[in-house]
Amino acid sequence: MKRVYVNEEWCLGCHLCEYYCAFAQTNENDIARALKDKVIKPGIRVEEHNGICFAVSCRHCEEPLCAKSCITGALTVVSGIVSVDTEKCIGCYTCILNCPYGAISPSEKGAILKCQLCSDNTHGSPACVKGCPNKAIVFEERGL
Amino acid sequence: MHRKYVIIGNSAAAVGAVEAIRRNDRNGSIVIFSKESQSTYSRPLISYYNQGKVGRESIYFRPDDFYEKNDCDFRPGTSVFKIDIHSCTITTDSGSDEKYDRLLIATGSEPVVPPFPGLDTVSNVRTYTSFDDALALEELISSGLSRVLIVGAGLIGLKCAEGISKKADVTCVDLSDKVLSSILDDVSSDLISDHIRSNGIKLVLGNAVKAFSGNKAELADGSRIDFDVLVIASGVRPCASLFKNAGGLTGKGIIIDDHCRTSAENVFAAGDCVESVDMSTGKYKVMALLPNAYMQGECAGSNMSDTECVFNKAIPMNALTLFGLHILTTGSYTGEVSDDSEGNDIRRFYHSDNRLNGYILINNIDKAGIYTSMIRDRVPLDTIDFGLVRKAPGLMAFGRVYRDKTLGGKS
Ligand SMILES: Cc1cc2nc3c(=O)[nH]c(=O)nc-3n(C[C@H](O)[C@H](O)[C@H](O)COP(=O)(O)OP(=O)(O)OC[C@H]3O[C@@H](n4cnc5c(N)ncnc54)[C@H](O)[C@@H]3O)c2cc1C
């Protein structure tokens, strides 16, 4: 399955991936208009410390602890993609308690927010990767 | 070979088992017995139902077609009354027998009701562990019985209090002087009690109910509380008696190994009814929580259908929200504590021998799973930047090799 992989040495820390992710979630056409004056809530998040930076998003684990731990049944694996039914999710955060990568976060609406490889919006494939200026994240099949 | 799987119980552990069995064996038959009449539902959602946050149709743990898709013969409203581990037969309360090739006991837990003097004189008594309990409580309250006394300020008692707080006048009594005494340490529980009180719940702590006379509770300090409805939330215990009576090995719960096998051949057990190794301490413990139930069920189901699976990562863990306040706790509170709290943002980490044993986060719970994985994987703390990760949870603290593997997909 294709996944988002990180080339840490190429990450500029520009946070564009986060903006593209937030934009993709809006399903709008124009990034500037869609995000103007908004505090963004991206499913991919850049970590930075002492000159090191890299982006982290859901690994879509083969054995997803988040989905196995989900107390409502809102998190399921759909064609390999760990997906959340935001109607069913009550925001208990048991998945946040279990994700070893810190790749799930609370959303403003109460449900959780996570990367679904843009399978849940009009972009079709990860907008973060398309928006990355330096190939610090790539969307590839690596047979894992 | 056509194998017959029998599952007693129909909740998280049972679902985990069915899903694992069907990955390996499409042909065997699966029979599921449940005391309760509903399709599999999420037990933790009952308080959300009372609160009005989850509708009747949204309480289900799996879609409607779960049994059909997984080709299960589901027998709701049928209690299993006896197991014979020699003839590999179970008997239901209606007297019918069922043979098994592999049996899973996933009977969960049941509420503990202490023998209070005068309890039989009280009208409108409920426990709070099933959807039927939630429906009954809803009916009582909407019939105008609005003063509810809850005995027990643990997880279930407080979730119940939150669930009904908008519609009822709620008092919660506990003999412990702290709320959530089984999942919090002393320092963090005061913050929670203040928060609960500020949301209109009357908390009476460090005071035990001695007796009832009619709908009046008499407390240890001599005071009395009048109420219309009584909810007993004094804890739960594993439903292990079926197996115990069959001659199987039990302690507080059914004893299982890391393959979810019991002492009896071809009999597996999973979920709230078992006692298994808590990997944060290495000791046997009852960990009555849904993630463990599902994962043990899955492990059992896998082994029942001949695909070896080990589950040795059970730990106590709680993700709890009370009146908007998020509380995440994991592991055991042993060893030295590093406290990185600031104001109401509680961050307490327990560690010893270079390992994280447990933690408590209140309010800011971002990326907590990174700490959980440090406990689960027994990560030596001197191989990471422990000081950094405590304040700024992230993969930064783990170094490049770990990140190249987990994020970069390099082996
Ligand atoms: C109010 C409340 C809130 C909770 N909140 C949380 C939470 O936030 N997070 C969390 O992790 N956990 C929570 N829990 C705990 C969680 O619900 C349990 O850990 C989980 O349901 C355990 O699943 P299980 O499959 O082991 O058993 P159970 O859910 O207890 O189900 C047992 C099943 O066995 C059946 N059964 C029992 N005996 C027999 C018999 N003799 N014959 C036939 N059938 C039988 C019952 O009908 C039932 O279907 C909560 C529990 C309650 C009550």
CSV table of C-alpha atoms and ligand atoms in Angstrom, one decimal, chain A residues 69 71 92 94, chain B residues 8-14 33-36 41-48 78-81 106-110 128-130 155-156 159-160 236 239 242 270-273 287-291 293-294 317-320, ligand 1:
chain,number,residue,atom,x,y,z
A,69,SER,CA,-8.6,0.3,21.1
A,71,ILE,CA,-14.3,2.0,22.3
A,92,CYS,CA,-12.9,10.0,24.2
A,94,THR,CA,-8.5,6.4,23.7
B,8,ILE,CA,-19.9,-16.9,25.6
B,9,GLY,CA,-20.4,-13.1,25.6
B,10,ASN,CA,-21.1,-10.6,22.9
B,11,SER,CA,-19.1,-7.5,23.7
B,12,ALA,CA,-15.6,-6.1,22.8
B,13,ALA,CA,-13.7,-9.3,23.5
B,14,ALA,CA,-16.2,-11.5,21.6
B,33,PHE,CA,-24.3,-16.6,23.4
B,34,SER,CA,-25.3,-13.4,25.2
B,35,LYS,CA,-27.3,-12.8,28.3
B,36,GLU,CA,-28.2,-9.4,26.9
B,41,TYR,CA,-22.9,-2.3,21.7
B,42,SER,CA,-20.3,-0.1,23.2
B,43,ARG,CA,-20.7,-0.4,27.0
B,44,PRO,CA,-18.8,2.9,27.7
B,45,LEU,CA,-21.4,4.7,25.6
B,46,ILE,CA,-24.3,4.2,28.0
B,47,SER,CA,-23.5,7.4,29.9
B,48,TYR,CA,-23.3,9.3,26.6
B,78,THR,CA,-29.5,-16.8,26.2
B,79,SER,CA,-27.4,-17.3,29.3
B,80,VAL,CA,-24.8,-20.1,29.5
B,81,PHE,CA,-25.3,-21.8,32.8
B,106,ALA,CA,-15.8,-13.5,27.2
B,107,THR,CA,-18.3,-13.0,29.9
B,108,GLY,CA,-17.0,-9.6,31.1
B,109,SER,CA,-17.6,-8.2,34.5
B,110,GLU,CA,-20.5,-7.7,36.8
B,128,TYR,CA,-24.9,1.0,35.9
B,129,THR,CA,-23.1,-1.3,33.6
B,130,SER,CA,-25.5,-2.1,30.8
B,155,LEU,CA,-15.1,5.7,36.8
B,156,ILE,CA,-18.6,4.2,36.5
B,159,LYS,CA,-19.7,8.7,34.2
B,160,CYS,CA,-23.2,8.0,35.4
B,236,VAL,CA,-17.1,-4.5,39.1
B,239,CYS,CA,-17.6,-13.1,35.7
B,242,LEU,CA,-18.7,-20.4,35.1
B,270,ALA,CA,-10.5,-12.7,27.1
B,271,GLY,CA,-11.6,-9.3,28.4
B,272,ASP,CA,-13.0,-8.2,31.7
B,273,CYS,CA,-13.5,-11.7,33.0
B,287,MET,CA,-7.6,-4.9,33.7
B,288,ALA,CA,-11.2,-4.3,32.9
B,289,LEU,CA,-10.9,-2.0,30.0
B,290,LEU,CA,-12.1,-2.1,26.5
B,291,PRO,CA,-8.9,-1.9,24.5
B,293,ALA,CA,-10.7,-6.8,26.0
B,294,TYR,CA,-10.7,-6.3,22.2
B,317,MET,CA,-5.1,2.6,30.7
B,318,ASN,CA,-7.9,5.1,30.8
B,319,ALA,CA,-9.0,7.9,28.6
B,320,LEU,CA,-11.7,9.6,30.5
C,1,LIG,C1,-20.4,3.0,32.4
C,1,LIG,C2,-19.1,2.4,31.9
C,1,LIG,C3,-18.1,3.2,31.2
C,1,LIG,C4,-17.0,2.6,30.8
C,1,LIG,N1,-16.1,3.4,30.2
C,1,LIG,C5,-14.9,2.9,29.7
C,1,LIG,C6,-14.0,3.7,29.0
C,1,LIG,O1,-14.2,4.9,28.8
C,1,LIG,N2,-12.9,3.1,28.5
C,1,LIG,C7,-12.7,1.7,28.6
C,1,LIG,O2,-11.6,1.3,28.1
C,1,LIG,N3,-13.5,0.9,29.2
C,1,LIG,C8,-14.7,1.5,29.8
C,1,LIG,N4,-15.6,0.7,30.4
C,1,LIG,C9,-15.2,-0.8,30.5
C,1,LIG,C10,-15.6,-1.5,29.3
C,1,LIG,O3,-17.0,-1.4,29.0
C,1,LIG,C11,-15.3,-3.0,29.4
C,1,LIG,O4,-13.9,-3.1,29.7
C,1,LIG,C12,-15.6,-3.8,28.2
C,1,LIG,O5,-16.9,-3.7,27.8
C,1,LIG,C13,-15.2,-5.3,28.4
C,1,LIG,O6,-15.6,-6.1,27.3
C,1,LIG,P1,-15.8,-7.6,27.5
C,1,LIG,O7,-16.1,-8.1,26.1
C,1,LIG,O8,-14.7,-8.2,28.3
C,1,LIG,O9,-17.1,-7.8,28.4
C,1,LIG,P2,-18.5,-7.0,28.7
C,1,LIG,O10,-18.6,-5.8,28.0
C,1,LIG,O11,-18.7,-7.0,30.2
C,1,LIG,O12,-19.6,-8.0,28.1
C,1,LIG,C14,-19.8,-9.3,28.6
C,1,LIG,C15,-20.8,-10.1,27.8
C,1,LIG,O13,-21.0,-11.4,28.3
C,1,LIG,C16,-22.3,-11.7,28.3
C,1,LIG,N5,-22.4,-12.7,29.4
C,1,LIG,C17,-21.9,-12.7,30.6
C,1,LIG,N6,-22.2,-13.9,31.3
C,1,LIG,C18,-22.9,-14.6,30.4
C,1,LIG,C19,-23.4,-15.9,30.4
C,1,LIG,N7,-23.3,-16.7,31.5
C,1,LIG,N8,-24.0,-16.4,29.3
C,1,LIG,C20,-24.2,-15.6,28.2
C,1,LIG,N9,-23.7,-14.4,28.1
C,1,LIG,C21,-23.0,-13.9,29.2
C,1,LIG,C22,-23.0,-10.4,28.5
C,1,LIG,O14,-24.3,-10.4,28.1
C,1,LIG,C23,-22.1,-9.4,27.7
C,1,LIG,O15,-22.6,-9.5,26.3
C,1,LIG,C24,-16.8,1.2,30.9
C,1,LIG,C25,-17.7,0.4,31.5
C,1,LIG,C26,-18.9,1.0,32.0
C,1,LIG,C27,-19.9,0.1,32.6
